[in-house]
Structure formats: structure tokens, C-alpha cells
Coordinates of C-alpha atoms and ligand atoms in Angstrom, one line a residue:
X1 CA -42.2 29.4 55.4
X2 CA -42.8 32.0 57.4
X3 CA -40.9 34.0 60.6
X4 CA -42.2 33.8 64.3
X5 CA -40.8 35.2 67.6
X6 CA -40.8 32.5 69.8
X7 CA -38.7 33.3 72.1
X8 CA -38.7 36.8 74.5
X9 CA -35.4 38.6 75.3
X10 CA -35.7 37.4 79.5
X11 CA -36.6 33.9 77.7
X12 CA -33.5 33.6 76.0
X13 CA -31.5 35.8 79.0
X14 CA -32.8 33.0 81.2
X15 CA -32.0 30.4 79.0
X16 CA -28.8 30.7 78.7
X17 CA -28.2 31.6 82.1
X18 CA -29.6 28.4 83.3
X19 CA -27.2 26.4 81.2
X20 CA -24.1 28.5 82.3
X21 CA -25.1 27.8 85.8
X22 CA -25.9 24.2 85.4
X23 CA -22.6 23.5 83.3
X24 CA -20.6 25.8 86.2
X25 CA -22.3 23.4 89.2
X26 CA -21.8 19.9 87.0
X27 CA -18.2 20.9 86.8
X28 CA -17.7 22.2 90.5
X29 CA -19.7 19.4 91.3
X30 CA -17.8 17.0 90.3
X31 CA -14.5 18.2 91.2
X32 CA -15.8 18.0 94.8
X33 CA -16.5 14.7 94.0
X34 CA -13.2 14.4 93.6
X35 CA -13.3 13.2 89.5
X36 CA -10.8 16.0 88.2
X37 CA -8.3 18.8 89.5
X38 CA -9.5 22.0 87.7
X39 CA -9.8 25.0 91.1
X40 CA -8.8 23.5 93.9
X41 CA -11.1 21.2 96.3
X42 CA -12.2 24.6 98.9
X43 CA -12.3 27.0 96.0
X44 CA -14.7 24.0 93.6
X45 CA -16.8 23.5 97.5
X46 CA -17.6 27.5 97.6
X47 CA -18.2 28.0 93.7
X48 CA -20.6 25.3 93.9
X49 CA -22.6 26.7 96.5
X50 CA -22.6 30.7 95.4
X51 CA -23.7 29.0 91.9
X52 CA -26.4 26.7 93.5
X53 CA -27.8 30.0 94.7
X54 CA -27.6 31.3 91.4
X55 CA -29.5 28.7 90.5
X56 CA -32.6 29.4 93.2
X57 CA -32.9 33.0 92.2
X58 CA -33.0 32.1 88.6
X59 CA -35.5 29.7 88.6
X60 CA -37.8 32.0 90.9
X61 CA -37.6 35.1 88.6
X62 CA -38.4 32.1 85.6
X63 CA -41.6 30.8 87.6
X64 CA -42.4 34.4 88.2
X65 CA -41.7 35.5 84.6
X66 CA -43.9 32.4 83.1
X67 CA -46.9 33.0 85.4
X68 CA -46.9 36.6 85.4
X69 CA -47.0 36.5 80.9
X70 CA -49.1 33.6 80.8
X71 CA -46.2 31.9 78.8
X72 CA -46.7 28.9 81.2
X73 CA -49.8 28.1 79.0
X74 CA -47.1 26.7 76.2
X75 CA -46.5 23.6 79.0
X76 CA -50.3 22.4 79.0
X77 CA -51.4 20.1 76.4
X78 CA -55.0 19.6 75.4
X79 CA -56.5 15.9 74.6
X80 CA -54.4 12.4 75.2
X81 CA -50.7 13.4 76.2
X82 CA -49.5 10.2 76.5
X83 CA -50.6 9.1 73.1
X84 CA -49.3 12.6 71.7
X85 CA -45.6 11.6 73.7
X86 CA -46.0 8.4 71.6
X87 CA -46.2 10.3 68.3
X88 CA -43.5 12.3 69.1
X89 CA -41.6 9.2 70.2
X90 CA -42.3 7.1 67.1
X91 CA -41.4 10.6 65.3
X92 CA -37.3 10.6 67.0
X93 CA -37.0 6.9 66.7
X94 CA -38.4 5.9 63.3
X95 CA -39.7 9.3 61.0
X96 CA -36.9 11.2 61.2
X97 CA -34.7 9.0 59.9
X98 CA -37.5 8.7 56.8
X99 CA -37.3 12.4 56.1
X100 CA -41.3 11.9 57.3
X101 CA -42.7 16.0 58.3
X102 CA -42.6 17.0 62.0
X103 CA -46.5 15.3 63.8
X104 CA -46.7 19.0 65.4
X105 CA -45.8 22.1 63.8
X106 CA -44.8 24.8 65.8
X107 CA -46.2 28.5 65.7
X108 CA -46.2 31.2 68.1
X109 CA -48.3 30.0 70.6
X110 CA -47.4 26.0 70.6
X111 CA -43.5 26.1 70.0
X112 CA -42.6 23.0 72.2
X113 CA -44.1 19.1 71.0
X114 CA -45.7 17.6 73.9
X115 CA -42.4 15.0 74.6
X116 CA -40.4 18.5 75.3
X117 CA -43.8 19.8 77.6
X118 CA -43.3 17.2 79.8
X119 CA -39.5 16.9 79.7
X120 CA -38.8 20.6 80.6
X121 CA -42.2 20.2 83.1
X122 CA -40.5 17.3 85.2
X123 CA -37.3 19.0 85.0
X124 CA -38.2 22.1 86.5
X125 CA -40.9 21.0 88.6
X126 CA -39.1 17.8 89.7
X127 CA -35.8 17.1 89.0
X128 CA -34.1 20.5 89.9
X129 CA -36.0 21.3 92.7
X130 CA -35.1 18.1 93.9
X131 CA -31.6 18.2 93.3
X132 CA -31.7 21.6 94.7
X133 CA -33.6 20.8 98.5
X134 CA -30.9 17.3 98.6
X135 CA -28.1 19.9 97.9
X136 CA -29.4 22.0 100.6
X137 CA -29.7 19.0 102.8
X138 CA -26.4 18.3 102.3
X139 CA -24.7 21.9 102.4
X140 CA -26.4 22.4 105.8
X141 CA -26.2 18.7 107.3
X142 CA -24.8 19.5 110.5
X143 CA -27.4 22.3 111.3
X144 CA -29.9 19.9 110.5
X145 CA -28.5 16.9 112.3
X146 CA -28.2 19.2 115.5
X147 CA -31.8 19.9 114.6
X148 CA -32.4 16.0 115.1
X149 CA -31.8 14.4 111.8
X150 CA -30.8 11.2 111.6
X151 CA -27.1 11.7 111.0
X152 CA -26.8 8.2 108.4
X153 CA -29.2 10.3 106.1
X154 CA -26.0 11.7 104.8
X155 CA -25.5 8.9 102.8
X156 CA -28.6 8.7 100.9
X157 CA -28.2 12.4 100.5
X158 CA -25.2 12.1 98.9
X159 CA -26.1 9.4 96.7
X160 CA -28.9 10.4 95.2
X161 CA -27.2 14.1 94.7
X162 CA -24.8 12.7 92.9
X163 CA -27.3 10.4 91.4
X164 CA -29.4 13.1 89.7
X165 CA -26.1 15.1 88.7
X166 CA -25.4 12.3 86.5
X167 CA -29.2 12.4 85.2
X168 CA -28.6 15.7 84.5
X169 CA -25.3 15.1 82.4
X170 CA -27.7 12.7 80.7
X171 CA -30.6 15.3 80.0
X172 CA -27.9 18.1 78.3
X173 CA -26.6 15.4 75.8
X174 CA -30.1 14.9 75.1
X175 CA -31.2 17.9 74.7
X176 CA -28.5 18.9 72.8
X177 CA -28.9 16.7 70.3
X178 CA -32.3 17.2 70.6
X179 CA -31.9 20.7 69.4
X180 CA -30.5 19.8 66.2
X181 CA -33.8 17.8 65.0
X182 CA -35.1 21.2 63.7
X183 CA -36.1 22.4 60.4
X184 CA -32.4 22.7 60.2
X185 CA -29.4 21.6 62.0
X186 CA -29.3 24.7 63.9
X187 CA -32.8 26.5 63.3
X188 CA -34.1 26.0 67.0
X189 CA -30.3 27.1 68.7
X190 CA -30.6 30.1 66.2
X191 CA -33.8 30.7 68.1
X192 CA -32.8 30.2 71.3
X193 CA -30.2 33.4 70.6
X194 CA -32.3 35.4 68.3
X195 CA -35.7 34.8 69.2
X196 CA -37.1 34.2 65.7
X197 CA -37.4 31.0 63.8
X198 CA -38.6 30.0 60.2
X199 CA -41.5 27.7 60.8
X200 CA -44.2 25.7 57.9
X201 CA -47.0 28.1 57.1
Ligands
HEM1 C1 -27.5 23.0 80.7 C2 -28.7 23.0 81.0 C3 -29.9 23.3 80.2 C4 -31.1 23.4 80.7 C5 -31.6 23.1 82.1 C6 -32.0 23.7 79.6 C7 -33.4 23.8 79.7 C8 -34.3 24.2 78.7 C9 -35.7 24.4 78.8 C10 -36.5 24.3 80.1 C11 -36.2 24.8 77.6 C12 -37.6 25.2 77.2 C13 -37.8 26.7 77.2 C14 -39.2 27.0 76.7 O1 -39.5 27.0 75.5 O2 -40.0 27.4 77.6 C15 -35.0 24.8 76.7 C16 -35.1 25.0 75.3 C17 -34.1 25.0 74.4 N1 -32.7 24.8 74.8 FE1 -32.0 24.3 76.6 N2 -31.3 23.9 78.4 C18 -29.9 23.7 78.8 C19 -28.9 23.8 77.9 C20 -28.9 24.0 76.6 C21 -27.8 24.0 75.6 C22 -26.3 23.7 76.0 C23 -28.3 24.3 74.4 C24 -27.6 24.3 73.0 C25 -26.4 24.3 72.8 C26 -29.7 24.4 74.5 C27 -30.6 24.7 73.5 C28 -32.0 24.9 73.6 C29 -32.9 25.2 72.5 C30 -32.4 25.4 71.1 C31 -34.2 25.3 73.0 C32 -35.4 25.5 72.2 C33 -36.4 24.4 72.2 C34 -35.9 23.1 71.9 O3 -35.3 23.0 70.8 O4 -36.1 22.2 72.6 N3 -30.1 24.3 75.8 N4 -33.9 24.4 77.3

């Protein structure tokens, strides 16, 4: 074995950021929904929407941080993707529960298998920009309705934001869990906080 820094301070700053503002608007979010009683309907409503802006400026500085160090190069894979998601697939389903190795081993400049390139991809290239333009839409429906939306869009607005809330919930568990399918239970959260992980020579 043999140490690697995989992950840069802003990395890890960012990181964890992210998932303190996610976790802040899934719970705000849903108390506006009107699931739980935690702060108060007015005081959930403006939480929500400081932390949604949070959000914006975090992932900007992120796509700005990636492009400017090149990192953004981990997130392209070379050859068939879909049969390397297969691998990796066959790998979380069947050969980890035969002890069989890891089919990619990470190093300093691959540290994500391709089923987490395209994960985190669609999720920051699709899913939370989405989430974030519907949330907009909705935050600023009467602006845009005087603008001359059609005013019944509110419903499919709120639908599918709520929709794609629970789809986040969904991606955390997984990902979660996901982070325990290291070389040990907790070698890639370790890394997420240090920076350095023990990887196969
Ligand atoms: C709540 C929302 C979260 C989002 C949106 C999120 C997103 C991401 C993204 C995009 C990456 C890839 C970073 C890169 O290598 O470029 C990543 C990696 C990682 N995340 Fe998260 N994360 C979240 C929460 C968490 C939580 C709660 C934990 C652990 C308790 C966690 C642990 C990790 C670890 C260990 C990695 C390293 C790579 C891996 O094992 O997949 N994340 N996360």
C-alpha cells in the first residue's frame, strides 16, 4: 500500500460544504412542505432560500475551482463507459460480497470508478441545476407570472421540486453507503477530511 493525496484543501472545504447546505435545504425543505415542526413555517421559507443561494455560489466557485486546476479531467473516462459502468455495477451487486478486488484502482489522478464519474457528472450537471432553476421558478412565481407565465405551471413546478428533493434524499443514502465500500469501512470518508488515502501499489 502506499499514500496518495487525493483530495485538495478547497476540495474537501467544498465538500463538506455542499453536504451542510444540501442537508440544511432537505430539512427546510421539507418543513415548508409541511412534513415536521422544527423553525417555524416563515423562518423554514427564508432559511431555505438564503441556503439555496448558498448553494449557487458554491457550486460556481466549484465549476470555477475544477476548470481553472484541470481537476475536471478526473470526470472524463477514456474507451467504452457504459460497459466500464457495467463492471463497476457487477462489482457492487455481486464481487463485493465475494471479497473479489476493486475492477479500478484508484491513484492520484483516477480516484473516482467510472459509475461515480457519471453519478456526480449528472448530479452537478443535471440534477442540481435543475432543482436549482425549478426552485427559482417557484421562489419568484409571481414575478414571472406577471411576466406572462402560465400561472398553472405552479403545479408542475412544485411537483417535480419536490420530486427531485426526494431523489436527492435517495442519492445521500446512496452515497453514503457507497462511501463505506473502500479499502476499509471508512478509508474514503477519512479522505474526504484528510485528503490522503492508502491505495494498492
Ligand atoms: C449531502 C450531499 C452530498 C453531495 C451533493 C455530495 C457530493 C459528492 C461529490 C460530487 C463527490 C465527488 C468529489 C470528487 O471527487 O470530485 C463526493 C465524494 C465523496 N463524498 Fe459526498 N456528497 C454529499 C454528502 C456526503 C456525506 C454525508 C458523506 C459522508 C458521510 C460524503 C462522503 C463522500 C466521500 C467519502 C467522497 C469520496 C469519493 C467517494 O467515496 O465516492 N458525502 N461527494
Amino acid at each position: 500500500m502506499r499514500k496518495v493525496y487525493l483530495y485538495a484543501r478547497f476540495q474537501r472545504f467544498w465538500h463538506w460544504m455542499q453536504a451542510l447546505i444540501i442537508f440544511s435545504l432537505l430539512v427546510t425543505g421539507l418543513e415548508v412542505h409541511g412534513l415536521f415542526h422544527l423553525l417555524g413555517y416563515e423562518a423554514a421559507f427564508h432559511v431555505h432560500n438564503a441556503f439555496a443561494w448558498g448553494l449557487v455560489l458554491f457550486i460556481l466557485l466549484a465549476f470555477f475551482w475544477y476548470i481553472t486546476t484541470g481537476d475536471f479531467r478526473q470526470y472524463l473516462t477514456e474507451g467504452n463507459l457504459l460497459e466500464k459502468i457495467m463492471m463497476q455495477a457487477r462489482y457492487y451487486m455481486v464481487g463485493i460480497f465475494k471479497n473479489e478486488p476493486h475492477p479500478f484502482k484508484k491513484n492520484e489522478i483516477s480516484r473516482l470508478n467510472p459509475l461515480q464519474r457519471i453519478t456526480y457528472l449528472m448530479l452537478t450537471l443535471v440534477g442540481l441545476p435543475l432543482q436549482i432553476i425549478v426552485g427559482f421558478a417557484y421562489y419568484y412565481y409571481n414575478e414571472l407570472v406577471a411576466l406572462g407565465m402560465d400561472p398553472d405551471w405552479i403545479e408542475p413546478i412544485a411537483v417535480i421540486h419536490t420530486l427531485l428533493a426526494y431523489l436527492l434524499i435517495g442519492f445521500v443514502i446512496m452515497h453514503v453507503y457507497m462511501t463505506t465500500t473502500g479499502h476499509t469501512l471508512t478509508s474514503n470518508i477519512k479522505a474526504m477530511v484528510t485528503g490522503w488515502e492508502e491505495v494498492e501499489e
